[in-house]
């Protein structure tokens, strides 16, 4: 730096400008170039410390909101009344009276005088003759007749209906991301 100043002074002297102007100009240039050195000389500081910025590897926690869908299952029971018809077969005795001819055979002894030559009084000859006596009697005849008997009843009929209820819940999702952060190095 000092060499540059000396060269500048020599060049200035060689030019045709007035010397005072040249000296003033040279003084400005010297002051600009040596300001730090002058301060160091006047204050007695021999060294200066400069802050240098450097970077180091680091991690940073980055979070973002994610949507988590949460569902809940529930069973609903729905009931309604229905009319249900139940039938059963019953057998009923149906009777009627019928006239029936009832006959009875009886044997009657019929005797006739016999005219066969025999000694003594005439003998009777007897034989049993069938005689049928009939009469009409009322006879009860019954038959089992099927009959269907139905009745209507109110019955509760229930159904189980599955129901799923879902909702979106915001959930923070965080992760460590590698970064470089500056730090001051002395």
Short mmCIF file of C-alpha atoms in Angstrom, two decimals:
data_model
loop_
_atom_site.label_atom_id
_atom_site.label_comp_id
_atom_site.label_asym_id
_atom_site.label_seq_id
_atom_site.Cartn_x
_atom_site.Cartn_y
_atom_site.Cartn_z
CA UNK A 1 0.00 0.00 0.00
CA UNK A 2 2.82 2.35 0.85
CA UNK A 3 4.45 1.73 -2.48
CA UNK A 4 1.29 2.72 -4.26
CA UNK A 5 1.28 6.00 -2.36
CA UNK A 6 4.88 6.80 -3.17
CA UNK A 7 4.32 6.09 -6.84
CA UNK A 8 1.29 8.34 -6.76
CA UNK A 9 3.34 11.18 -5.16
CA UNK A 10 6.09 10.90 -7.71
CA UNK A 11 3.63 10.97 -10.57
CA UNK A 12 1.90 13.96 -9.12
CA UNK A 13 5.13 15.87 -8.82
CA UNK A 14 5.95 15.18 -12.38
CA UNK A 15 2.74 16.59 -13.68
CA UNK A 16 2.31 20.26 -14.47
CA UNK A 17 -0.34 21.05 -11.90
CA UNK A 18 0.47 23.43 -9.11
CA UNK A 19 2.22 21.76 -6.23
CA UNK A 20 -0.26 22.77 -3.55
CA UNK A 21 -3.09 21.10 -5.33
CA UNK A 22 -0.97 18.08 -5.91
CA UNK A 23 0.02 17.86 -2.25
CA UNK A 24 -3.62 18.21 -1.15
CA UNK A 25 -4.68 15.50 -3.54
CA UNK A 26 -1.90 13.21 -2.44
CA UNK A 27 -2.82 13.85 1.18
CA UNK A 28 -6.42 12.78 0.51
CA UNK A 29 -5.30 9.60 -1.14
CA UNK A 30 -2.87 8.84 1.66
CA UNK A 31 -5.56 9.48 4.27
CA UNK A 32 -8.00 7.20 2.48
CA UNK A 33 -5.55 4.38 2.03
CA UNK A 34 -3.99 4.52 5.46
CA UNK A 35 -6.91 5.47 7.69
CA UNK A 36 -6.93 2.08 9.41
CA UNK A 37 -3.19 2.15 9.99
CA UNK A 38 -3.35 5.66 11.45
CA UNK A 39 -6.12 4.64 13.83
CA UNK A 40 -4.05 1.63 14.87
CA UNK A 41 -1.00 3.83 15.47
CA UNK A 42 -2.91 6.48 17.43
CA UNK A 43 -4.87 4.11 19.70
CA UNK A 44 -2.04 1.66 20.20
CA UNK A 45 -3.96 -1.34 18.88
CA UNK A 46 -1.78 -3.74 17.07
CA UNK A 47 -4.44 -6.16 15.86
CA UNK A 48 -7.94 -5.99 14.57
CA UNK A 49 -10.51 -8.75 14.88
CA UNK A 50 -12.96 -9.25 12.08
CA UNK A 51 -16.19 -11.23 12.43
CA UNK A 52 -16.40 -13.94 9.81
CA UNK A 53 -19.72 -15.62 9.12
CA UNK A 54 -19.64 -19.38 8.67
CA UNK A 55 -22.31 -22.06 8.30
CA UNK A 56 -22.80 -25.23 10.27
CA UNK A 57 -24.96 -28.29 9.65
CA UNK A 58 -28.09 -28.31 11.77
CA UNK A 59 -31.58 -29.77 11.82
CA UNK A 60 -34.81 -27.87 11.95
CA UNK A 61 -38.20 -29.23 13.09
CA UNK A 62 -40.75 -28.59 10.35
CA UNK A 63 -44.42 -29.26 11.08
CA UNK A 64 -47.39 -29.26 8.78
CA UNK A 65 -51.01 -30.13 9.39
CA UNK A 66 -52.23 -33.43 8.00
CA UNK A 67 -55.84 -34.56 7.93
CA UNK A 68 -56.58 -37.80 9.76
CA UNK A 69 -59.98 -39.33 9.06
CA UNK A 70 -61.37 -41.02 12.15
CA UNK A 71 -64.43 -43.22 11.88
CA UNK A 72 -66.74 -44.69 14.50
CA UNK A 73 -69.06 -47.63 13.91
CA UNK A 74 -72.42 -47.67 15.59
CA UNK A 75 -75.41 -49.96 15.26
CA UNK A 76 -78.89 -48.49 15.11
CA UNK A 77 -81.86 -50.68 15.88
CA UNK A 78 -84.99 -49.74 13.96
CA UNK A 79 -88.27 -51.41 14.86
CA UNK A 80 -91.67 -51.31 13.25
CA UNK A 81 -94.92 -53.06 13.92
CA UNK A 82 -96.09 -55.63 11.45
CA UNK A 83 -99.33 -57.53 11.36
CA UNK A 84 -98.62 -61.22 11.23
CA UNK A 85 -101.31 -63.74 10.45
CA UNK A 86 -100.93 -67.13 12.06
CA UNK A 87 -103.16 -69.98 11.00
CA UNK A 88 -103.73 -73.45 12.39
CA UNK A 89 -105.87 -76.32 11.26
CA UNK A 90 -108.39 -77.62 13.73
CA UNK A 91 -110.65 -80.64 13.19
CA UNK A 92 -114.28 -80.21 14.03
CA UNK A 93 -116.76 -83.02 14.50
CA UNK A 94 -119.61 -82.56 12.08
CA UNK A 95 -122.46 -84.94 12.88
CA UNK A 96 -125.69 -85.81 11.14
CA UNK A 97 -128.41 -88.28 11.75
CA UNK A 98 -129.19 -90.92 9.27
CA UNK A 99 -132.11 -93.35 9.30
CA UNK A 100 -130.77 -96.82 9.27
CA UNK A 101 -132.71 -99.99 8.83
CA UNK A 102 -131.96 -102.37 11.67
CA UNK A 103 -133.24 -105.86 11.20
CA UNK A 104 -133.42 -108.68 13.68
CA UNK A 105 -134.00 -112.30 12.81
CA UNK A 106 -136.01 -114.28 15.29
CA UNK A 107 -136.99 -117.93 15.05
CA UNK A 108 -140.61 -118.78 15.65
CA UNK A 109 -141.69 -122.29 16.26
CA UNK A 110 -144.53 -123.19 13.94
CA UNK A 111 -146.29 -126.45 14.55
CA UNK A 112 -148.62 -128.29 12.14
CA UNK A 113 -150.56 -131.41 12.70
CA UNK A 114 -148.92 -134.36 11.10
CA UNK A 115 -151.07 -136.84 9.20
CA UNK A 116 -148.64 -139.66 9.05
CA UNK A 117 -149.96 -142.98 9.85
CA UNK A 118 -149.02 -143.62 13.39
CA UNK A 119 -150.60 -145.28 16.24
CA UNK A 120 -152.36 -143.02 18.52
CA UNK A 121 -153.27 -139.41 18.39
CA UNK A 122 -151.95 -137.20 15.60
CA UNK A 123 -148.69 -135.67 16.41
CA UNK A 124 -147.72 -132.17 15.69
CA UNK A 125 -144.77 -131.50 13.62
CA UNK A 126 -142.91 -128.30 14.62
CA UNK A 127 -140.20 -126.41 12.92
CA UNK A 128 -138.41 -123.18 13.57
CA UNK A 129 -139.13 -120.58 10.95
CA UNK A 130 -136.97 -117.48 10.64
CA UNK A 131 -138.82 -114.25 10.96
CA UNK A 132 -137.13 -110.93 10.21
CA UNK A 133 -138.29 -107.86 12.06
CA UNK A 134 -136.92 -104.51 10.83
CA UNK A 135 -137.19 -101.03 12.17
CA UNK A 136 -135.67 -97.66 11.29
CA UNK A 137 -133.49 -96.04 13.86
CA UNK A 138 -131.71 -92.63 13.82
CA UNK A 139 -127.99 -93.20 13.82
CA UNK A 140 -125.53 -90.41 14.56
CA UNK A 141 -122.70 -90.28 11.99
CA UNK A 142 -119.81 -87.93 12.76
CA UNK A 143 -116.89 -86.94 10.55
CA UNK A 144 -113.81 -84.88 11.38
CA UNK A 145 -113.81 -81.88 9.07
CA UNK A 146 -110.62 -79.75 8.85
CA UNK A 147 -111.11 -76.06 9.45
CA UNK A 148 -108.44 -73.39 9.26
CA UNK A 149 -108.53 -70.84 12.03
CA UNK A 150 -106.45 -67.68 11.54
CA UNK A 151 -105.75 -64.76 13.78
CA UNK A 152 -103.85 -61.53 13.22
CA UNK A 153 -101.36 -60.24 15.76
CA UNK A 154 -99.17 -57.14 15.92
CA UNK A 155 -95.53 -58.18 16.02
CA UNK A 156 -92.45 -55.98 16.50
CA UNK A 157 -89.92 -56.51 13.73
CA UNK A 158 -86.50 -55.00 14.40
CA UNK A 159 -83.52 -54.54 12.10
CA UNK A 160 -79.97 -53.71 13.15
CA UNK A 161 -78.53 -51.17 10.75
CA UNK A 162 -74.77 -50.52 10.92
CA UNK A 163 -73.83 -46.84 10.68
CA UNK A 164 -70.36 -45.39 10.20
CA UNK A 165 -69.69 -41.79 11.23
CA UNK A 166 -66.42 -40.25 10.04
CA UNK A 167 -64.81 -36.87 10.67
CA UNK A 168 -61.56 -35.25 9.59
CA UNK A 169 -59.23 -34.30 12.43
CA UNK A 170 -56.22 -32.05 11.78
CA UNK A 171 -53.08 -33.65 13.20
CA UNK A 172 -49.66 -31.96 13.20
CA UNK A 173 -46.99 -34.02 11.47
CA UNK A 174 -43.46 -32.97 12.35
CA UNK A 175 -40.13 -34.10 10.99
CA UNK A 176 -36.53 -33.00 11.31
CA UNK A 177 -35.15 -31.43 8.13
CA UNK A 178 -31.40 -30.91 7.63
CA UNK A 179 -30.46 -27.18 7.31
CA UNK A 180 -27.38 -24.99 7.40
CA UNK A 181 -27.42 -22.18 9.93
CA UNK A 182 -24.95 -19.30 10.10
CA UNK A 183 -22.84 -18.63 13.16
CA UNK A 184 -20.23 -15.98 13.96
CA UNK A 185 -16.66 -17.14 14.10
CA UNK A 186 -14.03 -14.98 15.88
#
